[in-house]
Amino acid sequence: MLRDRTPVDDPHPSERLEDPVAGDLPAELTPLIGRRRELAELETLLVDTRLLTLTGPGGCGKSRLALAVAAASRDDHPGGVWWVDLAAVADPSVLHQHVAAGVGLTPPLAQPAHTAIARRLAAEPALLVLDNCERVVDAAAELIVALLGISPRLRIVASSRQPLAIAGEQLFRVEGLAVAAPEDPAGEDGAVELFLERAARAAPSLAVTADTTAAVTRLCRRLDGMPLAIELAAARVSVLSLDQIADRLEHDSRLLRHADHAAPERHWSLHAALEWSHRLLSPGEQVLFRRLAAFRGTFSLDGAETVGAAAGAERLDVLELLAGLIDHSLVQVVNGGGGDTRYRLLETVRQYAGEHLERSGEREAVFAAHAAWCLELAERAQCELASGDQAAWLACLQAEQDNLRAALARQSMDEPELVGRLVGVLWPFWSVDGSYQEARAWLERSVTVADRLAPAVRAGVLAGAGVLAFLQCDYPLATTRLEAALELRRELGDRPGEAGALQRLGSIAREQGRYAEAQVRHGEARAVWDELGDPLGVAVSEDYLAFAAWLVGDLERAETLGAAALEHFRGVGAEQATAAALVNLGASAGYAGDQARARERLEEALAISERVGYREGVAWARHELAIVARREHDLPRAAALLRLSLLLHVELGDRWRTASVLEELSGLLVRVEPVCAAELLGAAEALREALLAPVPPVEVADLEHVLTGLRERLSPSDLERHRAGGRAGGLEQAVQMADELARQLASPEAPRWRSAVSNLLTDREQVVLALLSEGRTNREIATELFISPSTAGVHVSNILRKLDVRSRVQAATLARGLGVGAEPPVSRESRW
């Protein structure tokens, strides 16, 4: 309790409240959950500011946070901590009297209300909390300025759905509660904690299991962590399952309501909270707000201006109206730290805006404007993917993926021509981005209505469907689609399109081992580009020809063609093509025996691919770098690269390269896990048989070397039995096994790999190898072990033969990779 701090000679006793209660704050009926970080930050901010405004959308928890920071600040404000809720004040003219009553002043007042309030709070440091200022924001701002000017020891915390726009105002934007990210399950998870706590009140028998927590996490993520939405959803667990709640929220946020009349009326449902905010908007802001419902995920200013100007609105007005929606906390600003600023509507807010759009009669026009904007953006991006600033345009399209999907889904039934045009220009992006499966689904859907598409659009759809089928090694379908596209391109006189189809048909022939046919197709494409005077097209064809050349072992031709293509790609800034050419040239150099040049080229290819988002290039470069590492006997690095390459190839659906990765990994395992090596080899064989894709000639020698090693370690019957087991086990089983084995092999600390040499070497040879890994000469080894130098030399020769290496340096590298030599020499005698 605080005693009255007003001087005894106060001439206006009627304006005092005898024995005011310190912390005249509402009671907290439920605990505050998941806001420790925010509360600590607010307490710190309050020390250095006199006006702290909490802003955010309805239901984000502004009032609860304001109440918590006020309660935590009692000891710092001996003049009192006062709470005044302005939610019921609709008439600005009565605001002053309402606040006066809130701080214990009773009418009639003998002086202006703001003066009386200031005097009431001026004696000692005091804190005034003004909750829900948005309905009377101008009047509240005017009063706050007056109070702070008169009472220098007064601090004010305000909550409002829009800033007060006062000099010195410290804004704190309240966002949703944290939801642990899938890649960080141990991260902060206040949203899930809140849901489970509130659900336990509604349904005490709710069992909290791992499945329950996962379902709640998905639900909270969909609700953007908004506390009010979470509490309202949690209240439904007494009558609906978590899956039912999620399914209903997919289409209708009006599920989020309850009749807890202890709560303010605006919190009885999320719809009511949003209606409260909507009524505060100007007519122009209301129009833009409902039109923004067309967007999914985040959107750009250009998108907002284009779609917001639908049905006659002025484009130039959109920025000002958008700023107003941001101020009212109905639109959030995202990615503000770098690059172009983007915006988003929370999902529940978007659904509410969509209801208004539906009632407005503008829905079809707005959706059409949104689809047209998506198409125009995709067409601009298509021109830049092969050259120019590819990384920037890939990032742009990735940011707009939700909007592109929304446009495709809305128009798929009614506007097949528009959808066909859109997927026809988007598939190059999808092929670079690695979204093969999604791309194929949209393209094949358009193929089913191909007869309703204009010929040029139909050709683009068929070409895209063929390319994506090829990238996932569905060679029969890819051939059908590309041959149809080629015929149509020729009928239309579309020579660039004809060359593109020829190139891809050549790629199918190449992967299926029809190398002569591949050379012919790629050569035909090159001739078309040459005829058209398109040097970039010529360079692309030369790169394809170089690829086919190194696969058949014609490494000199591969180097000549690839170098010419690379020079052109670098000159025009075609980064993806540069990366692909570098992989071809790096692999060719490696097979020619120049590992240093191979590594240099492949590492550059990997860096470019990662920078521009070329996922196929990332997987491919890692595979070829692993081969270089294996040739240099860097076993852990080779295994680590192969593991990453394998997982990405499998994710993309590239089974042709998956087979090569499994074969390469099998070679790494021969010396330490021959049974597993045989099984992986069998899985790769089954994969190649299904694809009708033989081992490329350039890789045959390595594969034969693997088989020789397996025959030395396994009996003929065991070898065949384990290969058959791998063939029968299927790709998924092989990938799981390969993933685990590669992970272990990549770690020299794994005990099973540290002791793997014991399967190959005698005890004495292991000691010699440990000394060899330390750089000892034969004479030094002999001195250390009390043997003759010639005997040491025999041991070294046996070690090189058994480890399948050619030099002492290679043996030492391999030994260090396996952890040999890490133990102190004292352990050697125990192994003699």
JSON list of C-alpha atoms in Angstrom, two decimals, residues 299-417:
[
{"chain": "A", "resi": 299, "resn": "PHE", "atom": "CA", "xyz": [4.82, -9.82, -50.83]},
{"chain": "A", "resi": 300, "resn": "SER", "atom": "CA", "xyz": [6.76, -6.91, -52.30]},
{"chain": "A", "resi": 301, "resn": "LEU", "atom": "CA", "xyz": [5.83, -3.26, -52.64]},
{"chain": "A", "resi": 302, "resn": "ASP", "atom": "CA", "xyz": [5.60, -3.73, -56.41]},
{"chain": "A", "resi": 303, "resn": "GLY", "atom": "CA", "xyz": [3.12, -6.54, -55.91]},
{"chain": "A", "resi": 304, "resn": "ALA", "atom": "CA", "xyz": [1.09, -4.53, -53.44]},
{"chain": "A", "resi": 305, "resn": "GLU", "atom": "CA", "xyz": [1.00, -1.54, -55.78]},
{"chain": "A", "resi": 306, "resn": "THR", "atom": "CA", "xyz": [-0.05, -3.66, -58.78]},
{"chain": "A", "resi": 307, "resn": "VAL", "atom": "CA", "xyz": [-2.71, -5.74, -57.05]},
{"chain": "A", "resi": 308, "resn": "GLY", "atom": "CA", "xyz": [-3.77, -2.95, -54.69]},
{"chain": "A", "resi": 309, "resn": "ALA", "atom": "CA", "xyz": [-4.45, -0.73, -57.70]},
{"chain": "A", "resi": 310, "resn": "ALA", "atom": "CA", "xyz": [-6.89, -3.28, -59.16]},
{"chain": "A", "resi": 311, "resn": "ALA", "atom": "CA", "xyz": [-10.43, -2.11, -59.89]},
{"chain": "A", "resi": 312, "resn": "GLY", "atom": "CA", "xyz": [-9.41, 1.50, -60.33]},
{"chain": "A", "resi": 313, "resn": "ALA", "atom": "CA", "xyz": [-7.37, 2.52, -57.29]},
{"chain": "A", "resi": 314, "resn": "GLU", "atom": "CA", "xyz": [-4.43, 4.81, -57.92]},
{"chain": "A", "resi": 315, "resn": "ARG", "atom": "CA", "xyz": [-1.10, 2.98, -57.79]},
{"chain": "A", "resi": 316, "resn": "LEU", "atom": "CA", "xyz": [0.65, 5.96, -56.24]},
{"chain": "A", "resi": 317, "resn": "ASP", "atom": "CA", "xyz": [-1.74, 5.90, -53.28]},
{"chain": "A", "resi": 318, "resn": "VAL", "atom": "CA", "xyz": [-0.85, 2.36, -52.30]},
{"chain": "A", "resi": 319, "resn": "LEU", "atom": "CA", "xyz": [2.40, 3.17, -50.47]},
{"chain": "A", "resi": 320, "resn": "GLU", "atom": "CA", "xyz": [0.69, 5.65, -48.15]},
{"chain": "A", "resi": 321, "resn": "LEU", "atom": "CA", "xyz": [-2.22, 3.28, -47.54]},
{"chain": "A", "resi": 322, "resn": "LEU", "atom": "CA", "xyz": [0.17, 0.39, -46.90]},
{"chain": "A", "resi": 323, "resn": "ALA", "atom": "CA", "xyz": [2.01, 2.51, -44.34]},
{"chain": "A", "resi": 324, "resn": "GLY", "atom": "CA", "xyz": [-1.31, 3.05, -42.61]},
{"chain": "A", "resi": 325, "resn": "LEU", "atom": "CA", "xyz": [-2.00, -0.68, -42.44]},
{"chain": "A", "resi": 326, "resn": "ILE", "atom": "CA", "xyz": [1.46, -1.22, -40.99]},
{"chain": "A", "resi": 327, "resn": "ASP", "atom": "CA", "xyz": [0.77, 1.45, -38.38]},
{"chain": "A", "resi": 328, "resn": "HIS", "atom": "CA", "xyz": [-2.47, -0.34, -37.49]},
{"chain": "A", "resi": 329, "resn": "SER", "atom": "CA", "xyz": [-0.49, -3.59, -37.10]},
{"chain": "A", "resi": 330, "resn": "LEU", "atom": "CA", "xyz": [-2.53, -5.40, -39.75]},
{"chain": "A", "resi": 331, "resn": "VAL", "atom": "CA", "xyz": [0.46, -5.73, -42.08]},
{"chain": "A", "resi": 332, "resn": "GLN", "atom": "CA", "xyz": [3.88, -6.81, -40.85]},
{"chain": "A", "resi": 333, "resn": "VAL", "atom": "CA", "xyz": [7.20, -5.65, -42.25]},
{"chain": "A", "resi": 334, "resn": "VAL", "atom": "CA", "xyz": [9.66, -8.49, -42.85]},
{"chain": "A", "resi": 335, "resn": "ASN", "atom": "CA", "xyz": [13.18, -8.74, -44.27]},
{"chain": "A", "resi": 336, "resn": "GLY", "atom": "CA", "xyz": [13.76, -5.13, -43.38]},
{"chain": "A", "resi": 337, "resn": "GLY", "atom": "CA", "xyz": [17.45, -5.65, -42.60]},
{"chain": "A", "resi": 338, "resn": "GLY", "atom": "CA", "xyz": [18.79, -6.03, -46.14]},
{"chain": "A", "resi": 339, "resn": "GLY", "atom": "CA", "xyz": [17.59, -6.08, -49.73]},
{"chain": "A", "resi": 340, "resn": "ASP", "atom": "CA", "xyz": [14.05, -5.11, -50.63]},
{"chain": "A", "resi": 341, "resn": "THR", "atom": "CA", "xyz": [11.60, -4.80, -47.77]},
{"chain": "A", "resi": 342, "resn": "ARG", "atom": "CA", "xyz": [8.74, -7.30, -47.87]},
{"chain": "A", "resi": 343, "resn": "TYR", "atom": "CA", "xyz": [5.40, -7.47, -46.11]},
{"chain": "A", "resi": 344, "resn": "ARG", "atom": "CA", "xyz": [2.99, -10.09, -44.87]},
{"chain": "A", "resi": 345, "resn": "LEU", "atom": "CA", "xyz": [-0.42, -10.61, -43.35]},
{"chain": "A", "resi": 346, "resn": "LEU", "atom": "CA", "xyz": [-0.66, -13.10, -40.53]},
{"chain": "A", "resi": 347, "resn": "GLU", "atom": "CA", "xyz": [-2.65, -16.11, -41.73]},
{"chain": "A", "resi": 348, "resn": "THR", "atom": "CA", "xyz": [-5.65, -15.38, -39.50]},
{"chain": "A", "resi": 349, "resn": "VAL", "atom": "CA", "xyz": [-5.57, -11.73, -40.63]},
{"chain": "A", "resi": 350, "resn": "ARG", "atom": "CA", "xyz": [-5.41, -12.82, -44.28]},
{"chain": "A", "resi": 351, "resn": "GLN", "atom": "CA", "xyz": [-8.48, -15.02, -43.85]},
{"chain": "A", "resi": 352, "resn": "TYR", "atom": "CA", "xyz": [-10.35, -12.11, -42.30]},
{"chain": "A", "resi": 353, "resn": "ALA", "atom": "CA", "xyz": [-9.29, -9.80, -45.16]},
{"chain": "A", "resi": 354, "resn": "GLY", "atom": "CA", "xyz": [-10.45, -12.49, -47.59]},
{"chain": "A", "resi": 355, "resn": "GLU", "atom": "CA", "xyz": [-13.94, -12.39, -46.08]},
{"chain": "A", "resi": 356, "resn": "HIS", "atom": "CA", "xyz": [-14.13, -8.68, -46.82]},
{"chain": "A", "resi": 357, "resn": "LEU", "atom": "CA", "xyz": [-12.78, -9.25, -50.34]},
{"chain": "A", "resi": 358, "resn": "GLU", "atom": "CA", "xyz": [-15.46, -11.87, -50.96]},
{"chain": "A", "resi": 359, "resn": "ARG", "atom": "CA", "xyz": [-18.23, -9.48, -49.86]},
{"chain": "A", "resi": 360, "resn": "SER", "atom": "CA", "xyz": [-16.83, -6.56, -51.87]},
{"chain": "A", "resi": 361, "resn": "GLY", "atom": "CA", "xyz": [-17.50, -8.09, -55.29]},
{"chain": "A", "resi": 362, "resn": "GLU", "atom": "CA", "xyz": [-13.86, -7.45, -56.30]},
{"chain": "A", "resi": 363, "resn": "ARG", "atom": "CA", "xyz": [-12.58, -10.93, -55.73]},
{"chain": "A", "resi": 364, "resn": "GLU", "atom": "CA", "xyz": [-12.27, -12.10, -59.34]},
{"chain": "A", "resi": 365, "resn": "ALA", "atom": "CA", "xyz": [-10.74, -8.82, -60.53]},
{"chain": "A", "resi": 366, "resn": "VAL", "atom": "CA", "xyz": [-8.20, -8.79, -57.70]},
{"chain": "A", "resi": 367, "resn": "PHE", "atom": "CA", "xyz": [-7.23, -12.44, -58.22]},
{"chain": "A", "resi": 368, "resn": "ALA", "atom": "CA", "xyz": [-6.86, -11.80, -61.96]},
{"chain": "A", "resi": 369, "resn": "ALA", "atom": "CA", "xyz": [-4.59, -8.84, -61.24]},
{"chain": "A", "resi": 370, "resn": "HIS", "atom": "CA", "xyz": [-2.54, -10.99, -58.86]},
{"chain": "A", "resi": 371, "resn": "ALA", "atom": "CA", "xyz": [-2.16, -13.76, -61.47]},
{"chain": "A", "resi": 372, "resn": "ALA", "atom": "CA", "xyz": [-1.20, -11.25, -64.18]},
{"chain": "A", "resi": 373, "resn": "TRP", "atom": "CA", "xyz": [1.44, -9.75, -61.89]},
{"chain": "A", "resi": 374, "resn": "CYS", "atom": "CA", "xyz": [2.85, -13.22, -61.15]},
{"chain": "A", "resi": 375, "resn": "LEU", "atom": "CA", "xyz": [3.07, -14.00, -64.87]},
{"chain": "A", "resi": 376, "resn": "GLU", "atom": "CA", "xyz": [4.78, -10.71, -65.69]},
{"chain": "A", "resi": 377, "resn": "LEU", "atom": "CA", "xyz": [7.31, -11.28, -62.89]},
{"chain": "A", "resi": 378, "resn": "ALA", "atom": "CA", "xyz": [8.02, -14.85, -64.05]},
{"chain": "A", "resi": 379, "resn": "GLU", "atom": "CA", "xyz": [8.51, -13.73, -67.66]},
{"chain": "A", "resi": 380, "resn": "ARG", "atom": "CA", "xyz": [11.02, -11.10, -66.55]},
{"chain": "A", "resi": 381, "resn": "ALA", "atom": "CA", "xyz": [12.85, -13.66, -64.44]},
{"chain": "A", "resi": 382, "resn": "GLN", "atom": "CA", "xyz": [12.97, -16.23, -67.26]},
{"chain": "A", "resi": 383, "resn": "CYS", "atom": "CA", "xyz": [15.04, -13.88, -69.36]},
{"chain": "A", "resi": 384, "resn": "GLU", "atom": "CA", "xyz": [17.60, -13.54, -66.57]},
{"chain": "A", "resi": 385, "resn": "LEU", "atom": "CA", "xyz": [18.05, -17.16, -65.48]},
{"chain": "A", "resi": 386, "resn": "ALA", "atom": "CA", "xyz": [20.44, -18.07, -68.28]},
{"chain": "A", "resi": 387, "resn": "SER", "atom": "CA", "xyz": [22.45, -14.85, -67.99]},
{"chain": "A", "resi": 388, "resn": "GLY", "atom": "CA", "xyz": [22.64, -11.67, -65.98]},
{"chain": "A", "resi": 389, "resn": "ASP", "atom": "CA", "xyz": [22.19, -11.58, -62.22]},
{"chain": "A", "resi": 390, "resn": "GLN", "atom": "CA", "xyz": [20.82, -15.10, -61.88]},
{"chain": "A", "resi": 391, "resn": "ALA", "atom": "CA", "xyz": [21.24, -15.28, -58.10]},
{"chain": "A", "resi": 392, "resn": "ALA", "atom": "CA", "xyz": [19.13, -12.15, -57.55]},
{"chain": "A", "resi": 393, "resn": "TRP", "atom": "CA", "xyz": [16.31, -13.40, -59.75]},
{"chain": "A", "resi": 394, "resn": "LEU", "atom": "CA", "xyz": [16.37, -16.84, -58.19]},
{"chain": "A", "resi": 395, "resn": "ALA", "atom": "CA", "xyz": [16.09, -15.18, -54.78]},
{"chain": "A", "resi": 396, "resn": "CYS", "atom": "CA", "xyz": [13.21, -13.06, -56.09]},
{"chain": "A", "resi": 397, "resn": "LEU", "atom": "CA", "xyz": [11.26, -16.05, -57.36]},
{"chain": "A", "resi": 398, "resn": "GLN", "atom": "CA", "xyz": [12.00, -18.03, -54.22]},
{"chain": "A", "resi": 399, "resn": "ALA", "atom": "CA", "xyz": [10.56, -15.17, -52.17]},
{"chain": "A", "resi": 400, "resn": "GLU", "atom": "CA", "xyz": [7.43, -15.22, -54.34]},
{"chain": "A", "resi": 401, "resn": "GLN", "atom": "CA", "xyz": [6.94, -18.99, -54.39]},
{"chain": "A", "resi": 402, "resn": "ASP", "atom": "CA", "xyz": [3.83, -18.89, -52.20]},
{"chain": "A", "resi": 403, "resn": "ASN", "atom": "CA", "xyz": [2.27, -16.28, -54.47]},
{"chain": "A", "resi": 404, "resn": "LEU", "atom": "CA", "xyz": [3.14, -18.22, -57.62]},
{"chain": "A", "resi": 405, "resn": "ARG", "atom": "CA", "xyz": [1.58, -21.36, -56.15]},
{"chain": "A", "resi": 406, "resn": "ALA", "atom": "CA", "xyz": [-1.54, -19.41, -55.14]},
{"chain": "A", "resi": 407, "resn": "ALA", "atom": "CA", "xyz": [-1.95, -18.01, -58.64]},
{"chain": "A", "resi": 408, "resn": "LEU", "atom": "CA", "xyz": [-1.55, -21.46, -60.20]},
{"chain": "A", "resi": 409, "resn": "ALA", "atom": "CA", "xyz": [-4.02, -23.05, -57.81]},
{"chain": "A", "resi": 410, "resn": "ARG", "atom": "CA", "xyz": [-6.68, -20.36, -58.31]},
{"chain": "A", "resi": 411, "resn": "GLN", "atom": "CA", "xyz": [-6.47, -20.30, -62.09]},
{"chain": "A", "resi": 412, "resn": "SER", "atom": "CA", "xyz": [-5.89, -24.00, -62.78]},
{"chain": "A", "resi": 413, "resn": "MET", "atom": "CA", "xyz": [-9.53, -24.78, -63.58]},
{"chain": "A", "resi": 414, "resn": "ASP", "atom": "CA", "xyz": [-10.79, -21.57, -65.16]},
{"chain": "A", "resi": 415, "resn": "GLU", "atom": "CA", "xyz": [-7.73, -20.20, -66.95]},
{"chain": "A", "resi": 416, "resn": "PRO", "atom": "CA", "xyz": [-5.66, -23.11, -68.34]},
{"chain": "A", "resi": 417, "resn": "GLU", "atom": "CA", "xyz": [-3.99, -20.79, -70.86]}
]
